[in-house]
Structure formats: C-alpha cells, structure tokens
CSV table of C-alpha atoms in Angstrom, one decimal:
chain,number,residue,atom,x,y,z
A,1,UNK,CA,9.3,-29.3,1.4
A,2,UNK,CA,6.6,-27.2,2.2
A,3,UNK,CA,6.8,-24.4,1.4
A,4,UNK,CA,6.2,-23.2,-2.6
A,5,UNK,CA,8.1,-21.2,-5.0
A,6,UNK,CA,5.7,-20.6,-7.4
A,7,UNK,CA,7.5,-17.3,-9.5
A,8,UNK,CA,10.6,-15.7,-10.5
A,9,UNK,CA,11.1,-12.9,-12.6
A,10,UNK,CA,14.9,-11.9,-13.6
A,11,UNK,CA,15.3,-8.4,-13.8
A,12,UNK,CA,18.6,-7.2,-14.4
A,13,UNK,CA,20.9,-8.8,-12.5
A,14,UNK,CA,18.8,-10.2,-9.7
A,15,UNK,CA,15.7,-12.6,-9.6
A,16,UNK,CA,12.8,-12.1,-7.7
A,17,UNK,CA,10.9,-15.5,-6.5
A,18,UNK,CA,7.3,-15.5,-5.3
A,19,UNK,CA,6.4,-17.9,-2.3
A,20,UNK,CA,2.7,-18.9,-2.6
A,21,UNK,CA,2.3,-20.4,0.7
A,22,UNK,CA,2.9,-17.2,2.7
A,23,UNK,CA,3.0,-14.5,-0.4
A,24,UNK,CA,6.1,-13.4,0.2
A,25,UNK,CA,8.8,-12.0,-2.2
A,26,UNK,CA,12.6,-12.2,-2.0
A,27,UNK,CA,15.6,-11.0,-4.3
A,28,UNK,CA,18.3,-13.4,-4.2
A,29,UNK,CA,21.6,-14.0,-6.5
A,30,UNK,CA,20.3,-16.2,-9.9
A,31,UNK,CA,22.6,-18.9,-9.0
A,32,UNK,CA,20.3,-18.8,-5.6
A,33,UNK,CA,17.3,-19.0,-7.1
A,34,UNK,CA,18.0,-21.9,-9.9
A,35,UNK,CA,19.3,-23.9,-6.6
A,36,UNK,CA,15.5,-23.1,-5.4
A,37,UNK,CA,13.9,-24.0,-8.5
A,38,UNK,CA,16.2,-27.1,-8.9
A,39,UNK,CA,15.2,-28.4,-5.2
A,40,UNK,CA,11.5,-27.6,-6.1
A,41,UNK,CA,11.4,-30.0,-9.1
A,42,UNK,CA,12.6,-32.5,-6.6
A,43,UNK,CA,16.1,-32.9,-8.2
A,44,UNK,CA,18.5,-34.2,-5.1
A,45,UNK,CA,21.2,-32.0,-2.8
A,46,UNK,CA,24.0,-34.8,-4.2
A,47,UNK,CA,23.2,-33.5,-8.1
A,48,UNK,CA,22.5,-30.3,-7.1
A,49,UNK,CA,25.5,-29.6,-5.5
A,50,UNK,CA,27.8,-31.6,-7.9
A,51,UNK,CA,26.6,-29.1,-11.0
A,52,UNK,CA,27.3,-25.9,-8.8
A,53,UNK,CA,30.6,-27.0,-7.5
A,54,UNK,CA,31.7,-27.2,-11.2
A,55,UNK,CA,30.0,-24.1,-12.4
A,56,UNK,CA,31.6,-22.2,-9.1
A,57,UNK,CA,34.9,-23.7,-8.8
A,58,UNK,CA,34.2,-24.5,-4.8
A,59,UNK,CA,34.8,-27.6,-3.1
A,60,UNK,CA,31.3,-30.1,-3.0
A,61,UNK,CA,31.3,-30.4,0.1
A,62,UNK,CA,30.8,-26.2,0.4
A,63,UNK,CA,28.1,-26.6,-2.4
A,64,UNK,CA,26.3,-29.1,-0.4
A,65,UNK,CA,26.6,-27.1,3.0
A,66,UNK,CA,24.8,-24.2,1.0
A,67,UNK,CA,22.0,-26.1,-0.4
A,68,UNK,CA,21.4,-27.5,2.8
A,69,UNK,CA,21.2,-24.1,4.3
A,70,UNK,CA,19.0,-22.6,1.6
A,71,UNK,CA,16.7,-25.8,1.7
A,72,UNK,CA,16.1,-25.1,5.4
A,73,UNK,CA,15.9,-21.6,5.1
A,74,UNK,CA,12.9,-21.6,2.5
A,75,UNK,CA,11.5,-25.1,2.2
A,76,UNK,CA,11.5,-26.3,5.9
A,77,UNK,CA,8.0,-25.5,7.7
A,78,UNK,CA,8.2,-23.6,10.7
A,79,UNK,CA,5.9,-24.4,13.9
A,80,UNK,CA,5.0,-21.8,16.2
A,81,UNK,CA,5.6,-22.8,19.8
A,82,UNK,CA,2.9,-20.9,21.1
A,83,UNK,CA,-0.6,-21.5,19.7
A,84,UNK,CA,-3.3,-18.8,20.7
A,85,UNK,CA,-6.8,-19.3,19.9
A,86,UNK,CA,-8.8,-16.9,17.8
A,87,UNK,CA,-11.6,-15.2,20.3
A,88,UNK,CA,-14.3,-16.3,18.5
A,89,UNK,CA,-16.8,-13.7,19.6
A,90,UNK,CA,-19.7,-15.1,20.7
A,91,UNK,CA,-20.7,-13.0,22.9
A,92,UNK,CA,-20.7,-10.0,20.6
A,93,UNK,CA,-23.3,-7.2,20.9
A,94,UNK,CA,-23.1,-4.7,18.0
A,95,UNK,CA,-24.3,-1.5,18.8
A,96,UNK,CA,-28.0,-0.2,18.7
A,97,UNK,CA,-27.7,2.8,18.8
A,98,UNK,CA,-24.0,5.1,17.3
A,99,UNK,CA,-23.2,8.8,18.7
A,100,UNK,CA,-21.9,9.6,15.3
A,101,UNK,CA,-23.3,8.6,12.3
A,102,UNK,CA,-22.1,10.7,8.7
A,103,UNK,CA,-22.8,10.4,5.3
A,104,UNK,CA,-19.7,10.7,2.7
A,105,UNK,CA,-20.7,11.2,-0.8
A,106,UNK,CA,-18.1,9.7,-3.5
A,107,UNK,CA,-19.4,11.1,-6.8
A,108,UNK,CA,-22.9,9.7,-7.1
A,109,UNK,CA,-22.7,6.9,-3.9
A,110,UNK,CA,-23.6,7.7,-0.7
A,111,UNK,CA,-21.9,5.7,2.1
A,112,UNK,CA,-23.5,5.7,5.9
A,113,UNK,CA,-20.9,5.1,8.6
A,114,UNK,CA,-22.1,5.0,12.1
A,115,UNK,CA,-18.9,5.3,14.8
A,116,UNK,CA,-19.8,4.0,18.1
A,117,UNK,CA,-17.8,6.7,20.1
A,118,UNK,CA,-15.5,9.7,19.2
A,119,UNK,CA,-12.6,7.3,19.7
A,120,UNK,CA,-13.6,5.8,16.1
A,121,UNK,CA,-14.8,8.6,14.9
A,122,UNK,CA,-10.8,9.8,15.2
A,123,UNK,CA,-9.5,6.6,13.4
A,124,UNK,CA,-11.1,7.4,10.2
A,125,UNK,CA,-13.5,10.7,10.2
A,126,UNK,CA,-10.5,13.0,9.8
A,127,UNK,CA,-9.7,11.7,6.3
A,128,UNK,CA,-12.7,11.8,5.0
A,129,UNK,CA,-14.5,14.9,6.3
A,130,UNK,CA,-14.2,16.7,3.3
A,131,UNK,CA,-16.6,14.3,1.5
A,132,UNK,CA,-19.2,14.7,4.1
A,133,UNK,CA,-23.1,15.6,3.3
A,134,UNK,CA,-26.3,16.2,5.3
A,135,UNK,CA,-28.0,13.2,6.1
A,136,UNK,CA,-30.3,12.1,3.6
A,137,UNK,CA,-32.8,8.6,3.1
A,138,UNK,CA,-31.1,6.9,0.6
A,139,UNK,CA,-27.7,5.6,0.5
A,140,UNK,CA,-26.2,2.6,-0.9
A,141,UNK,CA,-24.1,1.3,1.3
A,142,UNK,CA,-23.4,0.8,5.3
A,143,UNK,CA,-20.4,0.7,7.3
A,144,UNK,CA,-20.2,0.0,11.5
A,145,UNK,CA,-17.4,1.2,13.4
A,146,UNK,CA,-17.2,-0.1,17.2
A,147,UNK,CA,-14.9,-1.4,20.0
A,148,UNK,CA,-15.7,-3.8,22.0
A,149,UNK,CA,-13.6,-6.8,23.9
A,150,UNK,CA,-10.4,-4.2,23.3
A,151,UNK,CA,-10.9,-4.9,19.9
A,152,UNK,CA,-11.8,-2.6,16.8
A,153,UNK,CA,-15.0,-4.1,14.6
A,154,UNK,CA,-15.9,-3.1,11.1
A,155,UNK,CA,-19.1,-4.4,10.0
A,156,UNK,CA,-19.9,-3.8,6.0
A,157,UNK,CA,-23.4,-4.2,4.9
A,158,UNK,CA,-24.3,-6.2,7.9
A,159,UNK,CA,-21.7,-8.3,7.3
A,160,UNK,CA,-18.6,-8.8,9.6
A,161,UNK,CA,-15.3,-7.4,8.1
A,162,UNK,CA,-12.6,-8.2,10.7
A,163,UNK,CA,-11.6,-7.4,14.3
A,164,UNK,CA,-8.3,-6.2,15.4
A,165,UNK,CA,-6.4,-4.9,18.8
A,166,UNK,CA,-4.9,-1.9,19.8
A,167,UNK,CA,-1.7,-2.6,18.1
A,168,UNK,CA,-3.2,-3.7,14.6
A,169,UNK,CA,-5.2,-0.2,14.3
A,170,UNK,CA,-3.6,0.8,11.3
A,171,UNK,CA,-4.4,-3.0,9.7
A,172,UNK,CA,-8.2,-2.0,10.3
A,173,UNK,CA,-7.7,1.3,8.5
A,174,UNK,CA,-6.3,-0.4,6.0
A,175,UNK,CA,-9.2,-2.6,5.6
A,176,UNK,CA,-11.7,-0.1,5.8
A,177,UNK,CA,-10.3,1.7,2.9
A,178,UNK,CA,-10.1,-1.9,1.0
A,179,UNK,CA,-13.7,-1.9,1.9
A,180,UNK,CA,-14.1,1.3,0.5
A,181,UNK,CA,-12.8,1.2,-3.0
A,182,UNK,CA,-14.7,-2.5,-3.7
A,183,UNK,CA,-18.2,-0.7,-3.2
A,184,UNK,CA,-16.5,2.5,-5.4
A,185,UNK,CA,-15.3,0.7,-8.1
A,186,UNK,CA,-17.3,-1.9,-8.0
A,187,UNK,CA,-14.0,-4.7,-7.9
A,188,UNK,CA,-13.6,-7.6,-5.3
A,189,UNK,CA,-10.1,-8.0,-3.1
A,190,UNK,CA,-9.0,-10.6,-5.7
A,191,UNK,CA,-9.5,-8.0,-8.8
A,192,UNK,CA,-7.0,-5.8,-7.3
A,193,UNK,CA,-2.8,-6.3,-7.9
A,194,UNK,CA,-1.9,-4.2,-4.5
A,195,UNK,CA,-2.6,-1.3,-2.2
A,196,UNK,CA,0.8,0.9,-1.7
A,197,UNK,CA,2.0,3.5,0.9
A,198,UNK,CA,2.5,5.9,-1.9
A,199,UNK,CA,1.2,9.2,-3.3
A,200,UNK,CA,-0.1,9.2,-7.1
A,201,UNK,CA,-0.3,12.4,-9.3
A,202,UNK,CA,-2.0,12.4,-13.1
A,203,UNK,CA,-1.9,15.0,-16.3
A,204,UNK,CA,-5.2,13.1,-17.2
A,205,UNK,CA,-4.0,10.9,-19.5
A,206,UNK,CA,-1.2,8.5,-17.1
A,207,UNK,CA,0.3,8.6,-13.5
A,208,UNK,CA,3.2,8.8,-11.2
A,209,UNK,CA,3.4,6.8,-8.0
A,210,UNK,CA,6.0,8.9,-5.3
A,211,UNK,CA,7.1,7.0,-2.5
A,212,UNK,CA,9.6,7.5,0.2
A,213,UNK,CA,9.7,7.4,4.2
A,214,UNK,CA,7.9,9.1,6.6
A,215,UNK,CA,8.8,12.6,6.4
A,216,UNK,CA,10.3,13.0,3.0
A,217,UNK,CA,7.8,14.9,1.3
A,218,UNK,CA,5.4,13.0,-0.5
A,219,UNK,CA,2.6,15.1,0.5
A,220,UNK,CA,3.7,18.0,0.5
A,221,UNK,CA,5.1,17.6,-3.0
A,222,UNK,CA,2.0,16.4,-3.9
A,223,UNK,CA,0.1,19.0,-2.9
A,224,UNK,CA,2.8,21.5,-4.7
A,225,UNK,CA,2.1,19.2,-7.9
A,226,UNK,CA,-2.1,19.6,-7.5
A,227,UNK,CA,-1.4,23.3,-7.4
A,228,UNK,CA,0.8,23.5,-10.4
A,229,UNK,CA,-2.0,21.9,-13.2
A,230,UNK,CA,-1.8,18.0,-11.6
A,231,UNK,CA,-4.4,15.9,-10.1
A,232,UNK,CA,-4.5,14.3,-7.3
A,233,UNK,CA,-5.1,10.3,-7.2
A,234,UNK,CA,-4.5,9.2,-4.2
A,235,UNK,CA,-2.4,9.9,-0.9
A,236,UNK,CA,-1.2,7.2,1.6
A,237,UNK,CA,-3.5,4.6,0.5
A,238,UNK,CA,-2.7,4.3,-3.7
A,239,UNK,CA,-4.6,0.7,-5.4
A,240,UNK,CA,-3.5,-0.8,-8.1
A,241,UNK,CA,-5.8,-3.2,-10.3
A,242,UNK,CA,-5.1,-6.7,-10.9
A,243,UNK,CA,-6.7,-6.3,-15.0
A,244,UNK,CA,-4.8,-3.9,-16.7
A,245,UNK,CA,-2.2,-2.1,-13.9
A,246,UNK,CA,-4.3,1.1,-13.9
A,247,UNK,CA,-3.6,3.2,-10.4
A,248,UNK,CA,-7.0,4.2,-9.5
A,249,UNK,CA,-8.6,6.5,-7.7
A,250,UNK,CA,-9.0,7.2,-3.9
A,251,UNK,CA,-11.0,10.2,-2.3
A,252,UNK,CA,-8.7,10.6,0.9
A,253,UNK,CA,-7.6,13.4,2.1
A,254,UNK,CA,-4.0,14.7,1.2
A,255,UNK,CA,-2.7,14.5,5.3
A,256,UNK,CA,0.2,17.9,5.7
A,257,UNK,CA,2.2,17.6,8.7
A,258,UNK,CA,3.0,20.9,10.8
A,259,UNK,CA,6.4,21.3,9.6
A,260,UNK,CA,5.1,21.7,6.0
A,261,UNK,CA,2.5,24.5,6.6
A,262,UNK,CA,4.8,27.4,6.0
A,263,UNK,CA,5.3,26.0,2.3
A,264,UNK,CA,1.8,25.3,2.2
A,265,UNK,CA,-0.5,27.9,3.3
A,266,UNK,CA,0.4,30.5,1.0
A,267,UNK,CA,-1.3,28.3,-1.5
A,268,UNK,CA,-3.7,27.1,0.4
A,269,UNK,CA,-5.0,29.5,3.0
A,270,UNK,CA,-7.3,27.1,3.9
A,271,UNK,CA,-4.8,25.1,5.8
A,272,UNK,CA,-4.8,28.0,8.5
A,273,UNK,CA,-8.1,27.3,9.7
A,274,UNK,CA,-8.5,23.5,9.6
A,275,UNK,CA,-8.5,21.4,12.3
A,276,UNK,CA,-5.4,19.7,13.5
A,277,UNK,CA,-5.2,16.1,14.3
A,278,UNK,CA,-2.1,14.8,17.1
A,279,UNK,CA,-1.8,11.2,16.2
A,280,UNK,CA,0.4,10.5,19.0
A,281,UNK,CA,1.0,6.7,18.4
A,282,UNK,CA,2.6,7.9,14.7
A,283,UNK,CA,4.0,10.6,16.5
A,284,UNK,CA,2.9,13.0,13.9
A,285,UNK,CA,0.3,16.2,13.7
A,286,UNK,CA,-1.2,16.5,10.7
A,287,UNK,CA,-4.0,18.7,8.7
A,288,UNK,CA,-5.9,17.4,6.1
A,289,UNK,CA,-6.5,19.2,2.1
A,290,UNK,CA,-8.6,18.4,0.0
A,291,UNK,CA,-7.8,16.6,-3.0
A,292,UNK,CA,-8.3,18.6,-6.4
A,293,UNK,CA,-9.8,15.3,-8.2
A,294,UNK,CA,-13.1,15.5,-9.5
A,295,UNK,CA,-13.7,12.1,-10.5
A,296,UNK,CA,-13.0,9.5,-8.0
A,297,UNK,CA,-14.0,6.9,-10.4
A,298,UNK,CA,-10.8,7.5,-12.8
A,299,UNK,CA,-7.9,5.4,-13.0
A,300,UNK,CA,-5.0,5.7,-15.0
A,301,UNK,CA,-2.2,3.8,-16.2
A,302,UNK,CA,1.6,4.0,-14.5
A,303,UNK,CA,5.1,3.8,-16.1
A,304,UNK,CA,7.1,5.4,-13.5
A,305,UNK,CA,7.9,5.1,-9.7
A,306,UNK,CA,9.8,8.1,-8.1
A,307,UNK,CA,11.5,7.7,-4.9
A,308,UNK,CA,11.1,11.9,-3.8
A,309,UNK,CA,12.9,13.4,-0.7
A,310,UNK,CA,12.6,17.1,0.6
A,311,UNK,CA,16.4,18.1,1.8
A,312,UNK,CA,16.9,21.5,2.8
A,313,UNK,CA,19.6,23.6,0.6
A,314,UNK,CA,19.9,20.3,-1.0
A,315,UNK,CA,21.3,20.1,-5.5
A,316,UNK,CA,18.5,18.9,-7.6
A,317,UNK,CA,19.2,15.3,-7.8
A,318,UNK,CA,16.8,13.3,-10.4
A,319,UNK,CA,18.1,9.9,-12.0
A,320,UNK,CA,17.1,6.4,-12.8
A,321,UNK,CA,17.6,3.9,-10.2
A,322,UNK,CA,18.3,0.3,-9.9
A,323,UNK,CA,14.8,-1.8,-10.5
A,324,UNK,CA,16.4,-4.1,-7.5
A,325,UNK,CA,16.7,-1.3,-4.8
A,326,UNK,CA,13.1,0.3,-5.6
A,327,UNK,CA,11.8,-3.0,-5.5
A,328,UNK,CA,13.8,-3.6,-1.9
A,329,UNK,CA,11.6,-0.4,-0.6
A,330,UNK,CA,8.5,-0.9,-2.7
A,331,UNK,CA,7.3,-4.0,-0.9
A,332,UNK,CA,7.9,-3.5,3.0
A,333,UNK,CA,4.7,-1.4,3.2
A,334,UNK,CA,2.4,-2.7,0.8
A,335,UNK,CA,-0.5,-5.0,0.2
A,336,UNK,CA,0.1,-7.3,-2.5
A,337,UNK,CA,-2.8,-10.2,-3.5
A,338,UNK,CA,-1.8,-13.7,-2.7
A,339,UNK,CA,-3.6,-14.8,-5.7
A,340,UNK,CA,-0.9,-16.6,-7.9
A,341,UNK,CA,-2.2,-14.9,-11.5
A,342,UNK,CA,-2.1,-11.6,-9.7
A,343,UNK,CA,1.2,-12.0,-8.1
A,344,UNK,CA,2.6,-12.5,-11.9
A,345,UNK,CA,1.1,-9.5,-13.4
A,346,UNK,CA,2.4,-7.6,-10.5
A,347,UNK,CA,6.2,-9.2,-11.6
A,348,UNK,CA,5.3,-8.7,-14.8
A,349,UNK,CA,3.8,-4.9,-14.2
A,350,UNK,CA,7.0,-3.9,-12.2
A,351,UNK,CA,9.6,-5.0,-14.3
A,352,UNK,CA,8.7,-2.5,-17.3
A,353,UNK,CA,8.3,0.5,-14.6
A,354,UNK,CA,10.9,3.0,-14.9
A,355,UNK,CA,12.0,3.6,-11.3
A,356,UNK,CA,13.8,6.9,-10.3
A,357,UNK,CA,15.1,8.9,-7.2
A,358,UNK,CA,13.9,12.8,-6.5
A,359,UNK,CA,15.8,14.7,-4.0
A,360,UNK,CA,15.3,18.2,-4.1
A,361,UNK,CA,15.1,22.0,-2.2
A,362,UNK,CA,13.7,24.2,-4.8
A,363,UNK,CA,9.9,23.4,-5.2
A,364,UNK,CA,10.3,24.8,-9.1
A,365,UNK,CA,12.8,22.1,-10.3
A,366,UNK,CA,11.2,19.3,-8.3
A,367,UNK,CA,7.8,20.4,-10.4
A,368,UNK,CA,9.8,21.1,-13.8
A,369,UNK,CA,11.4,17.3,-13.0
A,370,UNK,CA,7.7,16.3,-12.6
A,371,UNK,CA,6.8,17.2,-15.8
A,372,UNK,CA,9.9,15.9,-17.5
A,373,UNK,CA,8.8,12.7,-16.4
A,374,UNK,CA,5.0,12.9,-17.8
A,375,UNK,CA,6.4,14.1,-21.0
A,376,UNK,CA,9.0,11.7,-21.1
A,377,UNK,CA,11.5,13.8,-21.6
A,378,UNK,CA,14.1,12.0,-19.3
C-alpha cells in the first residue's frame, strides 16, 4: 500500500481523511474511513470484511468486494504511462536589461520588480499599481519577471522561484504572491496553513472569509462592506497562518468586474477613470480599487466562513450551513501545506468555523447580515 492516510477528523456526520503522500483530502461515510484506517494498520481484507458484514447486515462476500475496491481506489500506486522530462534549463539567459522596472512600497518595505516586456508587466502590475512609488536607492528586496523557452520565470533575490507554461499562468501568480507575503511577514511556505480564493473583511478586532464562484459577488460586497466602516484584508489571494489561524493581510487590489460598476461608482467615483484590464483567458474585464487597509502587516483571527451570492430581486437568505458542503467548496481552489502538523491544525482550525450561506439583492441587509455576524448576533 502506498499511499498514506495520515488524518481524519469527524465532523458531524462525515470524516474527513488527509493523504500525506499527495496532500489530498476526501470526505467519505465513517464506516469508509474506519475500513481505511483498519487496512492502514495492516489488519487483512478476510477480518476486515467479516466485522463489516456483521455490523451492516450484508453478505461477506459484498463486504470483501468493497474493501477490495476502496483498497485499490486509495492504497494502490498509480504509474503514469507517459513520463516527460523536466527542461532543465541550461541554457537559460536572464535578462540584462527589463523595460519595466517599479517599485511597490508595502508599509515600510520596498520591493523592486523588473518585468522583462509589457506582457509580464500585465500578469501582475495591474494589481498592485496602487502601491507603486518613485524609484528610489534602497529597497529590500528583488523580484524578476521574464519569459523565455514559452515559459514564465520568477527569480526572487537572485534566486530561482519556478518556471511555468502558458497554461499554468495563474500557478505563477499564485507563487508570486506566496513570494510576496514571506518577505512581508517575514514567514516561510511551511509557516503558513493555506492560501484561499476568498475575500476577508475585519471590524479590527476578528475577520470574515466570503467565498463563492466567479461572479457571485465577493468583491463587490466587499468593497460595499470597506465603505460601510470594514476593512479590507485581502481579495482573491486570502493566507492563513499555520501558528495560531490568524487570516493575514494582503495589499492586492480589490479586482470589480464591469457588470458591478453601476453599484460601485457612486461610492467610488474613482472607478470611472481607472484603467480597465480584458483578461480574456478568464473571460472577464475588470478595474482595480484600492483597499481601505492601512496596515498590511495585520492579521486577525477567523470564526466564520460565509458562502455570499449577489441574486437580482432575490429574499435575504442568511443561515448556517452544513460544515461537510462548505468544506466540499472550500478546498477545490485552495493551497493547503503538505506539511503533516499543518494539515492538522487546518482539520482542527476548520472544524470550530461556523460556516454559513449569504444570498442577497438589497446591499443594506447583506451589510446589516454582515455585522450580525461580527457581533455574533446570529
């Protein structure tokens, strides 16, 4: 058996197991998982299956079928047929010279980022523009942004980040932004519990993390929310540390697609004038706002998730939800650390989160809702 289950977490009527070998999570039924856990200690399909056809009431031989199947399904290794080899890149040339180079201030560091041509000036630039200053001397640390060999290169420091290809763009932004809050807050990749597609709002004194798809509003509601006395955290790109849970800082701008400027710009007249991005391969067109935070070296603790949705002429809906289905849309678009000690305190961290659902039309209940929530009055 080679692959590991290394953790499992009950939470209510589900558990969750933890795969070291390939971090990867999965809810399954408890009798599931105490078959896994059984076949992990090395206890045979015979005994296995003799115990769960008395506790079911099945037939053996159905017990045995399914033990088989699950010990396939998560303890057989897989081989890959096709084996391609890593371009190693020795015949890389970075840059000597970069036809943008900008300076981004993040409360008292200075960060030089040199993009080699316009195209990765677009990648990243937009979202951080508002943090630009004039060049100066002294600045503490050095990013590289190039392509070369169809591939995207970030170099940190003089050091060599990563590479990726067209198609894994969006894992080098990603990384980038890692990059990014290490040197901010002054954490390695293994001090931090995950990164999540999310939007975070604070009173100053804890946090919300809003999720949803593409389009449902977590922008715009959190730019509603920074309006109405809250601060913004993060958009898009929310980390979480590994230590104590806190959701931390991160000085991105909040991205407003078209369709939400008529809300928007009354608040922020700003928005009329800013430049407008097509990001064609997201099929979206976005403008960027600046966050309201002050202090991007804050970092706050977290006891709620909230699931939001825009609907047009839609009730006010706000209620708790099932742990298991926010956890089922929680983890397909975020970055959780392979480390096994962080991987618990994630299990551990999520299990005491309240988790609710937010669908709403009138921008003055969702905000009231909001507030419910901070003063836990729900």
């Amino acid at each position: 058996m080679k692959n590991k289950l290394s953790l499992h977490k009950t939470i209510e009527n589900k558990t969750i197991v933890w795969f070291e070998k390939n971090n990867k999570y999965a809810v399954l039924e408890n009798t599931t998982a105490d078959i896994l856990k059984q076949l992990q200690e090395k206890k045979s399909v015979k005994e296995i299956a003799a115990v769960v056809s008395q506790e079911l009431n099945v037939p053996i031989e159905k017990t045995t079928d399914l033990i088989l199947e699950l010990e396939k399904k998560f303890f057989t290794e897989k081989h890959s047929k096709h084996s391609d080899l890593e371009n190693d890149f020795r015949d890389l040339k970075r840059p000597t010279s970069f036809e943008y180079i900008k300076f981004y201030k993040i409360n008292n560091i200075v960060f030089k980022v040199s993009y080699f041509t316009e195209k990765e000036l677009a990648y990243v630039h937009p979202k951080f523009n508002h943090l630009t200053t004039d060049a100066v001397i002294k600045h503490q640390n050095e990013f590289e942004v190039f392509i070369q060999h169809h591939h995207i290169f970030l170099f940190v420091d003089n050091a060599m980040i990563g590479s990726w290809n067209s198609n894994e763009i969006h894992y080098f932004q990603g990384k980038f932004s890692m990059e990014l809050i290490q040197k901010i807050h002054q954490k390695k990749e293994n001090d931090w519990l995950g990164v999540f597609h999310a939007s975070a709002i604070s009173n100053g004194e804890k946090s919300i993390l809003f999720l949803g798809d593409s389009g449902n509003g977590k922008s715009t509601s959190l730019a509603l929310l920074q309006a109405n006395g809250f601060t913004c955290l993060a958009d898009d790109f929310v980390p979480v540390d590994a230590e104590k849970q806190e959701v931390y800082s991160f000085p991105a701008a909040i991205s407003i697609k078209k369709n939400s400027l008529e809300t928007l710009l009354p608040i922020y007249p700003e928005l009329e004038t800013s430049a407008e991005y097509n990001f064609k391969r997201l099929h979206k067109i976005v403008r960027y706002l600046k966050p309201n935070n002050t202090n991007f070296f804050s970092h706050l603790p977290c006891e709620n998730l909230v699931f939001i949705k825009y609907q047009k002429d839609a009730v006010l809906n706000f209620q708790k939800i099932s742990k298991i289905d926010a956890f089922h849309k929680l983890i397909p678009d975020s970055w959780l650390s392979p480390k096994k000690e962080n991987a618990q305190n994630f299990l551990d961290w999520f299990s005491v989160l309240n988790c609710h659902q937010l669908t709403y039309s009138n921008n003055d209940e969702m905000i009231a809702s909001v507030q419910k929530i901070f003063n836990d009055n729900i």
